[in-house]
Coordinates of C-alpha atoms in Angstrom, one line a residue:
M122 CA -1.9 -2.9 20.9
K123 CA -0.9 0.7 20.3
R124 CA -2.8 0.6 17.0
I125 CA -6.3 2.0 17.0
Q126 CA -9.1 1.4 14.5
L127 CA -10.0 4.8 13.0
F128 CA -11.8 5.1 9.7
E129 CA -10.5 6.3 6.4
F130 CA -12.8 7.6 3.6
E131 CA -11.4 5.1 1.1
D132 CA -12.5 2.2 3.3
F133 CA -16.2 2.9 2.6
N134 CA -18.0 1.2 -0.4
W135 CA -20.0 4.4 -0.9
F136 CA -17.0 6.5 -1.4
P137 CA -16.8 7.6 -5.1
T138 CA -14.4 5.5 -7.2
N139 CA -13.2 8.5 -9.2
I140 CA -12.4 10.5 -6.0
R141 CA -10.6 7.4 -4.6
S142 CA -8.5 7.2 -7.9
Y143 CA -7.6 10.9 -7.7
M144 CA -6.4 10.4 -4.2
T145 CA -4.3 7.5 -5.3
N146 CA -2.8 9.7 -7.9
L147 CA -1.6 12.0 -5.2
I148 CA -0.3 9.1 -3.1
V149 CA 1.7 7.9 -6.1
Q150 CA 3.2 11.4 -6.5
L151 CA 4.1 11.4 -2.8
Q152 CA 5.7 8.0 -2.9
R153 CA 7.8 9.0 -5.9
K154 CA 9.1 12.1 -4.1
L155 CA 10.0 9.9 -1.1
G156 CA 11.7 7.2 -3.2
I157 CA 9.3 4.5 -2.1
G158 CA 9.7 2.7 -5.5
E159 CA 13.4 2.2 -4.9
V160 CA 12.8 0.9 -1.4
L161 CA 10.3 -1.6 -2.5
A162 CA 12.3 -2.7 -5.6
N163 CA 15.3 -3.4 -3.3
L164 CA 13.2 -5.5 -0.9
I165 CA 11.4 -7.4 -3.6
A166 CA 14.4 -8.1 -5.8
E167 CA 16.1 -9.7 -2.8
I168 CA 13.2 -12.1 -2.3
L169 CA 12.8 -12.9 -6.0
K170 CA 16.5 -13.8 -6.4
D171 CA 16.6 -15.8 -3.1
K172 CA 13.5 -17.8 -3.8
N173 CA 13.7 -17.9 -7.6
I174 CA 10.2 -16.4 -8.0
S175 CA 9.1 -15.1 -11.4
Q176 CA 5.9 -13.2 -10.6
I177 CA 4.8 -10.5 -8.1
V178 CA 1.1 -10.7 -7.1
D179 CA 0.2 -7.4 -5.5
V180 CA -2.8 -7.7 -3.1
G181 CA -5.1 -4.7 -2.6
S182 CA -3.9 -2.9 -5.6
G183 CA -6.9 -0.5 -5.9
S184 CA -6.1 1.7 -8.9
G185 CA -2.5 0.6 -9.2
G186 CA -0.4 2.6 -6.8
V187 CA 3.4 2.6 -7.1
M188 CA 3.8 -1.0 -8.1
P189 CA 4.0 -0.4 -11.9
D190 CA 7.0 1.9 -11.1
V191 CA 8.5 -0.8 -8.9
I192 CA 8.4 -3.5 -11.6
K193 CA 10.2 -1.2 -14.0
M194 CA 13.0 -0.7 -11.5
I195 CA 13.2 -4.4 -10.9
H196 CA 13.7 -4.9 -14.6
E197 CA 16.1 -2.0 -15.3
V198 CA 18.0 -1.6 -12.0
H199 CA 18.1 -5.2 -10.7
G200 CA 18.4 -6.9 -14.1
L201 CA 15.3 -9.2 -13.5
S202 CA 13.7 -8.5 -16.9
G203 CA 11.6 -11.7 -16.8
I204 CA 9.6 -10.8 -13.7
K205 CA 5.9 -10.1 -14.1
L206 CA 3.5 -8.0 -12.0
L207 CA -0.1 -9.1 -11.5
M208 CA -2.2 -6.6 -9.6
T209 CA -5.3 -7.8 -7.7
D210 CA -8.0 -6.5 -5.4
L211 CA -11.1 -7.7 -3.5
Y212 CA -13.0 -5.4 -5.8
P213 CA -11.1 -5.2 -9.0
N214 CA -11.0 -1.7 -10.6
P215 CA -12.7 -2.0 -14.0
E216 CA -10.8 0.9 -15.5
M217 CA -7.4 -0.5 -14.4
V218 CA -8.4 -4.0 -15.8
K219 CA -9.2 -2.4 -19.1
K220 CA -6.1 -0.2 -19.1
Y221 CA -3.6 -3.0 -18.6
K222 CA -5.4 -5.3 -21.1
T223 CA -5.0 -2.8 -23.8
Q224 CA -1.4 -1.7 -23.2
N225 CA 1.6 -3.2 -24.9
D226 CA 3.6 -4.0 -21.7
E227 CA 3.0 -7.8 -21.1
S228 CA 4.9 -7.7 -17.9
I229 CA 2.1 -5.9 -16.1
S230 CA -1.5 -7.0 -15.8
Y231 CA -4.6 -6.5 -13.6
H232 CA -6.5 -9.5 -12.4
D233 CA -10.2 -9.2 -13.2
I234 CA -11.1 -11.9 -10.6
S235 CA -11.7 -10.9 -6.9
V236 CA -8.8 -11.9 -4.6
D237 CA -9.3 -11.9 -0.8
A238 CA -6.1 -11.0 1.0
T239 CA -7.2 -12.8 4.1
N240 CA -7.2 -16.1 2.1
I241 CA -3.8 -16.2 0.3
A242 CA -4.8 -19.6 -1.2
T243 CA -7.2 -17.7 -3.5
A244 CA -4.4 -15.6 -5.0
P245 CA -2.4 -16.6 -8.1
T246 CA 1.2 -18.0 -7.6
G247 CA 4.0 -15.6 -6.8
L248 CA 5.4 -13.3 -4.2
K249 CA 2.4 -11.6 -2.5
T250 CA 2.9 -7.9 -1.7
M251 CA 0.7 -5.6 0.4
V252 CA 1.8 -1.9 -0.1
N253 CA 0.5 0.6 2.4
S254 CA -2.7 -1.4 2.8
F255 CA -2.1 -3.7 5.8
H256 CA -3.0 -1.0 8.3
H257 CA -6.6 -1.0 6.8
M258 CA -7.0 -4.5 8.3
P259 CA -8.4 -4.9 11.8
P260 CA -6.4 -7.3 14.0
K261 CA -8.5 -10.4 13.3
E262 CA -8.2 -9.9 9.5
A263 CA -4.5 -9.0 9.8
R264 CA -3.9 -12.2 11.7
N265 CA -5.8 -14.2 9.1
I266 CA -3.6 -12.9 6.4
L267 CA -0.4 -14.0 8.2
V268 CA -1.8 -17.4 9.1
S269 CA -3.0 -17.9 5.5
A270 CA 0.4 -17.1 4.1
Q271 CA 2.2 -19.5 6.4
E272 CA -0.3 -22.3 6.1
N273 CA -0.1 -22.1 2.3
R274 CA 3.6 -21.6 2.3
Q275 CA 3.3 -18.4 0.2
P276 CA 6.0 -15.7 0.4
L277 CA 4.5 -12.4 1.6
L278 CA 5.9 -8.9 1.9
I279 CA 4.0 -6.2 3.8
Y280 CA 5.2 -2.6 3.5
E281 CA 4.1 0.6 5.1
M282 CA 5.7 3.9 4.1
G283 CA 4.8 5.5 7.5
E284 CA 5.3 4.5 11.1
N285 CA 3.1 4.6 14.2
N286 CA 5.7 6.2 16.5
I287 CA 3.9 9.2 17.8
P288 CA 2.1 9.1 21.2
L289 CA -1.6 9.1 20.6
L290 CA -2.3 12.2 22.7
I291 CA 0.3 14.2 20.8
W292 CA -1.2 13.0 17.5
W293 CA -4.6 14.3 18.6
L294 CA -3.2 17.6 19.7
L295 CA -1.3 18.1 16.5
L296 CA -4.1 16.9 14.2
P297 CA -5.6 20.3 13.3
I298 CA -2.2 21.6 12.2
S299 CA -1.3 18.4 10.4
L300 CA -4.6 18.5 8.4
I301 CA -4.0 22.1 7.3
V302 CA -0.4 21.3 6.3
V303 CA -1.4 18.3 4.2
I304 CA -4.3 20.2 2.6
I305 CA -1.9 22.9 1.5
M306 CA 0.6 20.3 0.3
V307 CA -2.2 18.8 -1.9
L308 CA -2.8 22.1 -3.5
F309 CA 0.9 22.3 -4.5
M310 CA 1.2 18.7 -5.5
T311 CA -1.8 18.5 -7.8
P312 CA -0.4 20.2 -10.9
S313 CA 2.4 17.5 -11.1
V314 CA -0.2 14.7 -11.2
K315 CA -0.2 12.7 -14.4
P316 CA -2.7 12.3 -16.0
L317 CA -4.2 15.5 -14.6
T318 CA -8.0 15.6 -15.4
W319 CA -10.4 18.5 -15.2
Q320 CA -12.3 16.5 -12.5
Q321 CA -9.3 16.4 -10.3
I322 CA -8.8 20.1 -10.7
V323 CA -12.4 20.9 -9.9
F324 CA -12.5 18.6 -6.8
T325 CA -9.2 20.0 -5.6
Y326 CA -9.5 23.8 -6.1
L327 CA -13.2 24.6 -6.6
I328 CA -14.9 21.9 -4.5
P329 CA -12.0 20.8 -2.2
I330 CA -13.2 17.2 -1.5
I331 CA -9.9 15.6 -2.5
P332 CA -7.6 17.8 -0.2
V333 CA -9.9 17.3 2.8
C334 CA -10.3 13.5 2.4
F335 CA -6.7 13.0 1.5
A336 CA -5.5 14.9 4.5
W337 CA -7.8 13.0 6.9
D338 CA -6.9 9.6 5.4
G339 CA -3.2 10.3 5.5
Q340 CA -3.3 11.4 9.1
A341 CA -5.7 8.7 10.2
S342 CA -3.5 6.0 8.7
L343 CA -0.7 6.7 11.1
P344 CA -2.3 5.5 14.4
R345 CA -3.8 2.6 12.4
M346 CA -0.4 1.2 11.6
Y347 CA 0.9 -1.8 13.4
T348 CA 4.0 -1.1 15.5
F349 CA 6.7 -3.8 15.8
K350 CA 5.2 -4.8 19.2
D351 CA 1.8 -5.0 17.6
L352 CA 3.2 -7.3 14.9
D353 CA 4.7 -9.5 17.6
V354 CA 1.2 -9.9 18.9
L355 CA -0.2 -10.8 15.5
L356 CA 2.7 -13.3 14.9
D357 CA 2.3 -15.0 18.3
G358 CA 2.5 -18.8 17.7
L359 CA 3.5 -18.4 14.1
G360 CA 6.9 -19.1 12.6
T361 CA 8.2 -22.7 12.1
S362 CA 11.3 -24.5 11.0
N363 CA 10.0 -24.3 7.4
Y364 CA 8.5 -20.8 7.4
I365 CA 10.1 -17.7 8.9
W366 CA 9.0 -14.2 9.6
K367 CA 11.3 -11.1 9.5
K368 CA 10.4 -7.5 10.3
G369 CA 12.4 -4.3 10.2
R370 CA 12.8 -0.8 8.8
A371 CA 13.2 -0.6 5.0
K372 CA 16.1 1.4 3.5
K373 CA 17.0 3.2 0.4
S374 CA 20.3 2.3 -1.5
N375 CA 22.0 5.2 0.4
G376 CA 21.1 3.6 3.7
K377 CA 18.4 6.1 4.6
K378 CA 15.4 4.5 6.4
Q379 CA 12.0 4.8 4.7
G380 CA 9.1 2.8 6.2
T381 CA 8.7 -0.6 7.7
Y382 CA 8.2 -4.1 6.4
L383 CA 7.1 -7.6 7.5
M384 CA 8.3 -10.5 5.4
G385 CA 7.2 -14.1 5.6
V386 CA 9.0 -16.7 3.4
P387 CA 9.0 -20.5 3.2
V388 CA 12.3 -22.2 4.0

């Protein structure tokens, strides 16, 4: 495989939950600027209509990510007003569970029970989505996710906003410059984060933990992503007459490519 198993700060249990959440806020801002919500809404709406599915079960939601934006687009742009979003995680975020229990929007909720992505059978019924999280899984766990989805005949959509298309040597050579560029980008992006807390300001400008960790995690995620050839290795022996797999580059409505996807659906 071209993919390599680097670490990301957010992978570690000891990494502070609040810093992780502040980094997620930045990721959401970046995804909005890149139009990731539109890309996902187009992909998901197609599956929902084709398979007559009424609920999206996001796996590995963390502190929410871009999926709340996606469900709104599915309602408003694609006319699927009855679709619900249930966010889940192996370690449910208590703040997010509380937030979505107290809000007025009944179409979005956060599951307070642990859901293991490697065992799709434990997840509630619906289209399973993994957004920018599949690259965190080592090959054995990644393979288990695909096998579990097929064996349980559960529809699954895996999406990554980036792509592992740079030779590893060039990635290493450009890494110092890339880290500096991303750190500077974080400094400019932070004022547009909503909600913007004093803690996020402090750990961005006075004690720059967030920019450094965000820059490393963003750059380290690229060589961790599975290429199409890597996915072929993971899919070896899978795919039957009653469950099919499809992979490709995701597109915006204007035809511009943005990220890659792997889709598994029962026939």
